[in-house]
GROMACS .gro file of C-alpha atoms in nm:
model
  308
    1MET     CA    1  -8.772  -2.793  -0.008
    2PRO     CA    2  -8.763  -3.149  -0.179
    3ALA     CA    3  -8.799  -3.137  -0.550
    4ALA     CA    4  -9.080  -3.381  -0.547
    5VAL     CA    5  -9.316  -3.109  -0.388
    6ARG     CA    6  -9.201  -2.840  -0.602
    7ARG     CA    7  -9.293  -3.042  -0.918
    8ASP     CA    8  -9.624  -3.101  -0.807
    9ARG     CA    9  -9.758  -2.756  -0.912
   10HIS     CA   10 -10.064  -2.753  -1.112
   11ILE     CA   11 -10.190  -2.421  -1.082
   12ASP     CA   12 -10.214  -2.195  -1.368
   13THR     CA   13 -10.172  -1.837  -1.321
   14ALA     CA   14 -10.325  -1.648  -1.589
   15ALA     CA   15 -10.148  -1.301  -1.500
   16ALA     CA   16  -9.840  -1.255  -1.304
   17GLU     CA   17 -10.000  -0.922  -1.113
   18SER     CA   18 -10.315  -1.146  -1.022
   19PRO     CA   19 -10.203  -1.466  -0.864
   20SER     CA   20 -10.479  -1.715  -0.770
   21PRO     CA   21 -10.589  -1.780  -0.431
   22LEU     CA   22 -10.422  -2.112  -0.405
   23ASP     CA   23 -10.067  -1.947  -0.554
   24VAL     CA   24 -10.115  -1.711  -0.230
   25ALA     CA   25 -10.159  -2.016  -0.019
   26ARG     CA   26  -9.840  -2.187  -0.198
   27LYS     CA   27  -9.617  -1.863  -0.138
   28GLY     CA   28  -9.743  -1.862   0.237
   29PHE     CA   29  -9.668  -2.214   0.295
   30ASP     CA   30  -9.326  -2.157   0.107
   31HIS     CA   31  -9.261  -1.898   0.382
   32LEU     CA   32  -9.361  -2.114   0.683
   33VAL     CA   33  -9.118  -2.374   0.581
   34THR     CA   34  -8.812  -2.174   0.489
   35GLY     CA   35  -8.556  -1.995   0.689
   36THR     CA   36  -8.356  -2.155   0.980
   37GLU     CA   37  -8.660  -2.260   1.219
   38PRO     CA   38  -8.910  -2.397   0.927
   39LEU     CA   39  -9.261  -2.493   1.089
   40SER     CA   40  -9.216  -2.862   1.170
   41LEU     CA   41  -9.369  -3.142   1.349
   42ASP     CA   42  -9.240  -3.392   1.589
   43CYS     CA   43  -9.245  -3.732   1.406
   44ARG     CA   44  -9.057  -3.932   1.663
   45GLY     CA   45  -9.210  -4.295   1.708
   46LEU     CA   46  -9.404  -4.255   1.388
   47GLU     CA   47  -9.362  -4.557   1.124
   48GLY     CA   48  -9.218  -4.453   0.809
   49LEU     CA   49  -9.090  -4.102   0.926
   50PRO     CA   50  -8.779  -3.988   1.042
   51ASP     CA   51  -8.725  -4.005   1.444
   52ARG     CA   52  -8.697  -3.639   1.470
   53CYS     CA   53  -8.862  -3.289   1.375
   54VAL     CA   54  -8.954  -3.307   1.019
   55ALA     CA   55  -9.012  -2.969   0.846
   56LEU     CA   56  -9.363  -2.949   0.662
   57ASP     CA   57  -9.244  -2.943   0.340
   58GLU     CA   58  -9.047  -3.270   0.387
   59LEU     CA   59  -9.317  -3.436   0.578
   60LEU     CA   60  -9.537  -3.344   0.265
   61ASP     CA   61  -9.301  -3.503   0.042
   62ARG     CA   62  -9.269  -3.808   0.264
   63LEU     CA   63  -9.656  -3.836   0.295
   64LEU     CA   64  -9.698  -3.836  -0.077
   65HIS     CA   65  -9.411  -4.057  -0.176
   66GLY     CA   66  -9.286  -4.255   0.128
   67PRO     CA   67  -9.382  -4.559   0.286
   68CYS     CA   68  -9.598  -4.427   0.573
   69PRO     CA   69  -9.900  -4.646   0.650
   70GLN     CA   70 -10.238  -4.489   0.617
   71GLU     CA   71 -10.280  -4.486   1.028
   72VAL     CA   72  -9.967  -4.265   1.023
   73LYS     CA   73 -10.114  -4.011   0.763
   74ASP     CA   74 -10.422  -3.998   0.939
   75TYR     CA   75 -10.242  -3.922   1.272
   76VAL     CA   76 -10.031  -3.658   1.110
   77TRP     CA   77 -10.333  -3.466   0.939
   78CYS     CA   78 -10.532  -3.516   1.314
   79VAL     CA   79 -10.267  -3.309   1.459
   80LEU     CA   80 -10.221  -3.046   1.186
   81VAL     CA   81 -10.620  -3.005   1.184
   82GLU     CA   82 -10.637  -2.989   1.582
   83ARG     CA   83 -10.340  -2.717   1.576
   84SER     CA   84 -10.533  -2.504   1.313
   85ARG     CA   85 -10.825  -2.546   1.546
   86THR     CA   86 -10.665  -2.428   1.870
   87VAL     CA   87 -10.337  -2.216   1.733
   88GLY     CA   88 -10.515  -2.053   1.448
   89ALA     CA   89 -10.424  -1.912   1.137
   90THR     CA   90 -10.038  -2.019   1.087
   91TRP     CA   91 -10.146  -2.378   1.096
   92ALA     CA   92 -10.473  -2.350   0.898
   93LEU     CA   93 -10.222  -2.208   0.638
   94ALA     CA   94 -10.006  -2.507   0.689
   95CYS     CA   95 -10.289  -2.730   0.655
   96ALA     CA   96 -10.354  -2.572   0.307
   97GLY     CA   97 -10.011  -2.606   0.201
   98MET     CA   98  -9.995  -2.960   0.304
   99ALA     CA   99 -10.303  -3.038   0.091
  100LEU     CA  100 -10.198  -2.802  -0.186
  101PRO     CA  101 -10.120  -3.096  -0.456
  102ALA     CA  102 -10.480  -3.242  -0.387
  103LEU     CA  103 -10.626  -2.878  -0.404
  104ALA     CA  104 -10.437  -2.776  -0.723
  105ASN     CA  105 -10.588  -3.102  -0.901
  106VAL     CA  106 -10.947  -3.037  -0.808
  107ALA     CA  107 -10.937  -2.658  -0.918
  108LYS     CA  108 -10.785  -2.759  -1.224
  109ARG     CA  109 -11.030  -3.021  -1.302
  110LEU     CA  110 -11.314  -2.791  -1.209
  111ALA     CA  111 -11.183  -2.503  -1.419
  112ALA     CA  112 -11.090  -2.689  -1.723
  113ARG     CA  113 -11.448  -2.871  -1.762
  114HIS     CA  114 -11.651  -2.583  -1.696
  115SER     CA  115 -11.656  -2.214  -1.852
  116ALA     CA  116 -11.560  -2.021  -1.533
  117GLU     CA  117 -11.296  -1.787  -1.418
  118PRO     CA  118 -11.027  -1.973  -1.286
  119TYR     CA  119 -10.947  -1.744  -0.991
  120ASP     CA  120 -11.329  -1.788  -0.861
  121VAL     CA  121 -11.286  -2.159  -0.885
  122HIS     CA  122 -10.970  -2.158  -0.698
  123ALA     CA  123 -11.106  -1.917  -0.410
  124GLU     CA  124 -11.440  -2.161  -0.375
  125VAL     CA  125 -11.207  -2.455  -0.344
  126LEU     CA  126 -10.963  -2.320  -0.080
  127LEU     CA  127 -11.266  -2.188   0.095
  128GLY     CA  128 -11.434  -2.513   0.098
  129PHE     CA  129 -11.121  -2.672   0.243
  130LEU     CA  130 -11.066  -2.429   0.508
  131THR     CA  131 -11.421  -2.471   0.613
  132ALA     CA  132 -11.398  -2.827   0.638
  133LEU     CA  133 -11.098  -2.789   0.866
  134ILE     CA  134 -11.349  -2.667   1.153
  135THR     CA  135 -11.600  -2.963   1.111
  136VAL     CA  136 -11.404  -3.240   0.961
  137ASP     CA  137 -11.463  -3.545   1.194
  138LEU     CA  138 -11.107  -3.673   1.303
  139SER     CA  139 -11.193  -3.982   1.468
  140GLN     CA  140 -11.270  -4.121   1.099
  141PRO     CA  141 -10.990  -4.247   0.854
  142HIS     CA  142 -10.880  -4.073   0.533
  143ILE     CA  143 -10.915  -3.717   0.693
  144VAL     CA  144 -10.730  -3.527   0.388
  145VAL     CA  145 -10.951  -3.713   0.106
  146ARG     CA  146 -11.261  -3.593   0.307
  147LEU     CA  147 -11.132  -3.242   0.325
  148LYS     CA  148 -11.045  -3.281  -0.057
  149TRP     CA  149 -11.389  -3.396  -0.137
  150ALA     CA  150 -11.528  -3.089   0.067
  151ALA     CA  151 -11.324  -2.845  -0.124
  152TYR     CA  152 -11.436  -3.015  -0.457
  153ARG     CA  153 -11.830  -2.987  -0.356
  154ARG     CA  154 -11.762  -2.617  -0.254
  155GLY     CA  155 -11.622  -2.535  -0.586
  156LEU     CA  156 -11.876  -2.757  -0.771
  157ALA     CA  157 -12.159  -2.591  -0.594
  158ALA     CA  158 -12.041  -2.246  -0.698
  159LEU     CA  159 -12.023  -2.340  -1.058
  160THR     CA  160 -12.365  -2.500  -1.063
  161ALA     CA  161 -12.495  -2.177  -0.905
  162ALA     CA  162 -12.311  -1.963  -1.165
  163LEU     CA  163 -12.465  -2.165  -1.453
  164ASP     CA  164 -12.823  -2.167  -1.253
  165ALA     CA  165 -12.823  -1.785  -1.298
  166PRO     CA  166 -12.997  -1.624  -1.576
  167VAL     CA  167 -12.836  -1.556  -1.919
  168PRO     CA  168 -12.822  -1.184  -2.009
  169VAL     CA  169 -12.942  -1.103  -2.367
  170GLU     CA  170 -12.897  -0.790  -2.553
  171ILE     CA  171 -13.230  -0.589  -2.551
  172SER     CA  172 -13.266  -0.587  -2.925
  173ARG     CA  173 -13.247  -0.953  -2.972
  174PHE     CA  174 -13.592  -1.106  -3.019
  175ALA     CA  175 -13.437  -1.455  -2.926
  176ALA     CA  176 -13.526  -1.567  -2.572
  177ALA     CA  177 -13.193  -1.667  -2.326
  178PRO     CA  178 -13.163  -2.048  -2.298
  179SER     CA  179 -13.384  -2.195  -2.045
  180GLU     CA  180 -13.130  -2.424  -1.898
  181PRO     CA  181 -12.758  -2.433  -1.846
  182PRO     CA  182 -12.512  -2.650  -2.027
  183ALA     CA  183 -12.619  -2.913  -1.763
  184GLY     CA  184 -12.495  -3.227  -1.921
  185HIS     CA  185 -12.165  -3.263  -1.755
  186PRO     CA  186 -12.156  -3.578  -1.525
  187ASP     CA  187 -12.072  -3.339  -1.219
  188LEU     CA  188 -12.362  -3.139  -1.293
  189VAL     CA  189 -12.590  -3.406  -1.329
  190LEU     CA  190 -12.495  -3.560  -0.995
  191ALA     CA  191 -12.537  -3.206  -0.849
  192ARG     CA  192 -12.877  -3.151  -0.982
  193ALA     CA  193 -12.991  -3.516  -0.877
  194VAL     CA  194 -12.875  -3.464  -0.513
  195ARG     CA  195 -13.084  -3.118  -0.528
  196ALA     CA  196 -13.377  -3.291  -0.659
  197GLY     CA  197 -13.372  -3.565  -0.396
  198VAL     CA  198 -13.309  -3.828  -0.651
  199LEU     CA  199 -12.967  -3.916  -0.497
  200THR     CA  200 -12.805  -3.880  -0.128
  201ARG     CA  201 -12.483  -3.698  -0.109
  202THR     CA  202 -12.307  -4.049  -0.033
  203GLU     CA  203 -12.471  -4.178  -0.353
  204ALA     CA  204 -12.343  -3.890  -0.549
  205ASP     CA  205 -12.006  -3.922  -0.387
  206LEU     CA  206 -12.016  -4.299  -0.465
  207ILE     CA  207 -12.083  -4.269  -0.830
  208GLY     CA  208 -11.861  -3.949  -0.892
  209ARG     CA  209 -11.551  -4.114  -0.730
  210THR     CA  210 -11.569  -4.483  -0.871
  211ARG     CA  211 -11.733  -4.393  -1.187
  212LEU     CA  212 -11.570  -4.045  -1.276
  213GLU     CA  213 -11.303  -4.038  -1.099
  214GLY     CA  214 -11.164  -4.402  -1.137
  215GLU     CA  215 -11.156  -4.495  -0.749
  216SER     CA  216 -11.190  -4.852  -0.694
  217VAL     CA  217 -11.528  -4.979  -0.513
  218SER     CA  218 -11.311  -5.138  -0.298
  219ASP     CA  219 -11.144  -4.835  -0.151
  220TRP     CA  220 -11.446  -4.635  -0.132
  221ALA     CA  221 -11.610  -4.923   0.049
  222GLY     CA  222 -11.313  -4.945   0.284
  223GLU     CA  223 -11.319  -4.581   0.376
  224HIS     CA  224 -11.669  -4.585   0.459
  225HIS     CA  225 -11.665  -4.933   0.663
  226LEU     CA  226 -11.896  -5.099   0.403
  227THR     CA  227 -11.908  -5.427   0.244
  228LEU     CA  228 -11.824  -5.453  -0.122
  229ALA     CA  229 -12.142  -5.637  -0.201
  230SER     CA  230 -12.330  -5.350  -0.010
  231VAL     CA  231 -12.174  -5.085  -0.203
  232TYR     CA  232 -12.223  -5.234  -0.550
  233LYS     CA  233 -12.580  -5.279  -0.485
  234ALA     CA  234 -12.633  -4.924  -0.369
  235ARG     CA  235 -12.435  -4.786  -0.661
  236ARG     CA  236 -12.661  -5.025  -0.917
  237ARG     CA  237 -12.978  -4.880  -0.742
  238ALA     CA  238 -12.867  -4.496  -0.738
  239GLU     CA  239 -12.768  -4.513  -1.082
  240GLN     CA  240 -13.091  -4.660  -1.223
  241ARG     CA  241 -13.263  -4.376  -1.035
  242LEU     CA  242 -13.025  -4.124  -1.204
  243VAL     CA  243 -13.092  -4.272  -1.547
  244ALA     CA  244 -13.446  -4.247  -1.488
  245LEU     CA  245 -13.404  -3.878  -1.396
  246MET     CA  246 -13.163  -3.815  -1.711
  247ARG     CA  247 -13.440  -3.952  -1.937
  248ASP     CA  248 -13.715  -3.745  -1.786
  249GLU     CA  249 -13.514  -3.428  -1.816
  250ASP     CA  250 -13.444  -3.532  -2.171
  251ARG     CA  251 -13.817  -3.525  -2.241
  252THR     CA  252 -13.894  -3.211  -2.071
  253ALA     CA  253 -13.585  -3.083  -2.269
  254LYS     CA  254 -13.731  -3.183  -2.593
  255VAL     CA  255 -14.062  -3.015  -2.548
  256ARG     CA  256 -13.911  -2.701  -2.405
  257ASP     CA  257 -13.642  -2.677  -2.700
  258ALA     CA  258 -13.909  -2.731  -2.959
  259ALA     CA  259 -14.138  -2.477  -2.787
  260ALA     CA  260 -13.835  -2.214  -2.798
  261ARG     CA  261 -13.753  -2.296  -3.129
  262GLY     CA  262 -14.120  -2.211  -3.250
  263SER     CA  263 -14.130  -1.904  -3.069
  264ALA     CA  264 -13.786  -1.775  -3.198
  265THR     CA  265 -13.883  -1.864  -3.547
  266ARG     CA  266 -14.216  -1.677  -3.539
  267ARG     CA  267 -14.015  -1.370  -3.350
  268SER     CA  268 -13.707  -1.355  -3.575
  269ARG     CA  269 -13.588  -1.580  -3.880
  270SER     CA  270 -13.222  -1.495  -3.786
  271ALA     CA  271 -13.246  -1.602  -3.417
  272PRO     CA  272 -12.980  -1.844  -3.334
  273SER     CA  273 -13.090  -2.196  -3.265
  274ARG     CA  274 -12.991  -2.374  -2.945
  275PRO     CA  275 -12.722  -2.637  -2.924
  276ASP     CA  276 -12.822  -2.993  -2.823
  277ARG     CA  277 -12.725  -3.073  -2.488
  278ARG     CA  278 -12.823  -3.406  -2.444
  279ALA     CA  279 -12.494  -3.592  -2.606
  280LEU     CA  280 -12.300  -3.607  -2.246
  281ARG     CA  281 -12.616  -3.723  -2.055
  282SER     CA  282 -12.639  -4.024  -2.298
  283SER     CA  283 -12.288  -4.086  -2.274
  284LEU     CA  284 -12.317  -4.105  -1.878
  285SER     CA  285 -12.627  -4.298  -1.923
  286VAL     CA  286 -12.428  -4.576  -2.106
  287LEU     CA  287 -12.164  -4.558  -1.859
  288LEU     CA  288 -12.395  -4.601  -1.542
  289MET     CA  289 -12.603  -4.878  -1.698
  290THR     CA  290 -12.285  -5.130  -1.784
  291GLY     CA  291 -12.051  -5.315  -1.592
  292CYS     CA  292 -12.256  -5.311  -1.260
  293PRO     CA  293 -12.174  -5.637  -1.082
  294LYS     CA  294 -12.469  -5.794  -0.889
  295ALA     CA  295 -12.475  -5.827  -0.511
  296SER     CA  296 -12.725  -5.942  -0.231
  297ALA     CA  297 -12.642  -5.735   0.068
  298GLU     CA  298 -12.813  -5.432   0.186
  299PRO     CA  299 -12.781  -5.074   0.034
  300VAL     CA  300 -12.593  -4.789   0.179
  301SER     CA  301 -12.805  -4.583   0.390
  302SER     CA  302 -12.864  -4.262   0.307
  303GLY     CA  303 -12.689  -4.096   0.569
  304ALA     CA  304 -12.391  -4.329   0.604
  305GLY     CA  305 -12.066  -4.226   0.516
  306ALA     CA  306 -12.153  -3.893   0.406
  307PRO     CA  307 -11.850  -3.657   0.379
  308PRO     CA  308 -11.906  -3.336   0.607
   0.00000   0.00000   0.00000
């Protein structure tokens, strides 16, 4: 297997006896591409690829680091996904293996920024990817990018649900459990805005990728077949609504926190005070309201370009 593929291992295994789902997928992929007859794809006639059958581990290395045009990458992924749908589990595992660098980065990011069990995060990310193999539109470009974001959304949704769950407290303690999760993280702010109907999934994807992930607006616009001016205008309007939502939440949180502190003081002098969870929201507000170029075109429609 090419060294470049082996170097791109970002999966942290907490315990050797309990490998994560992505570790299991990696081992399965390694098995598929070793031996005298590794799982391969016929790449004859494809620009930037050898004129022969190419083992999938070598193909992954060439797609990541070679001079392949985007059209060729999309064609390869179209074939891979179609085989996962028609042939079955072997090619679904092959797809997961081909996407492991992206899936590992998604899982690492989610696990690092949230208090969650890494095993569960990896499981949700992998499940989101495998589920998207069934539904992803193969007629649209950037197939693997859309699969990656489906995996990310699944992982983020699971984390959001976990944070929304009630926090257990000891019966002997008088202080009430916190009435809200640590929801100031930008990812959770976007997820909550979508759930509240303030943003569409497309708008949240736009803000997340161009503001938080560092993707250029031009790349996002090209992927969704939209003009640069319309995307800038859509992002500016969406961010204005998002900032308004965060300000409303801050006002509500202040009232709720004051009431909770007063109640806790009356019940027990030793009750712990709640931490301030508004710092990250304020930082995101500053980020969103700066550096938004003006444009005159129409905004992105609420359904356009939404990943599956």
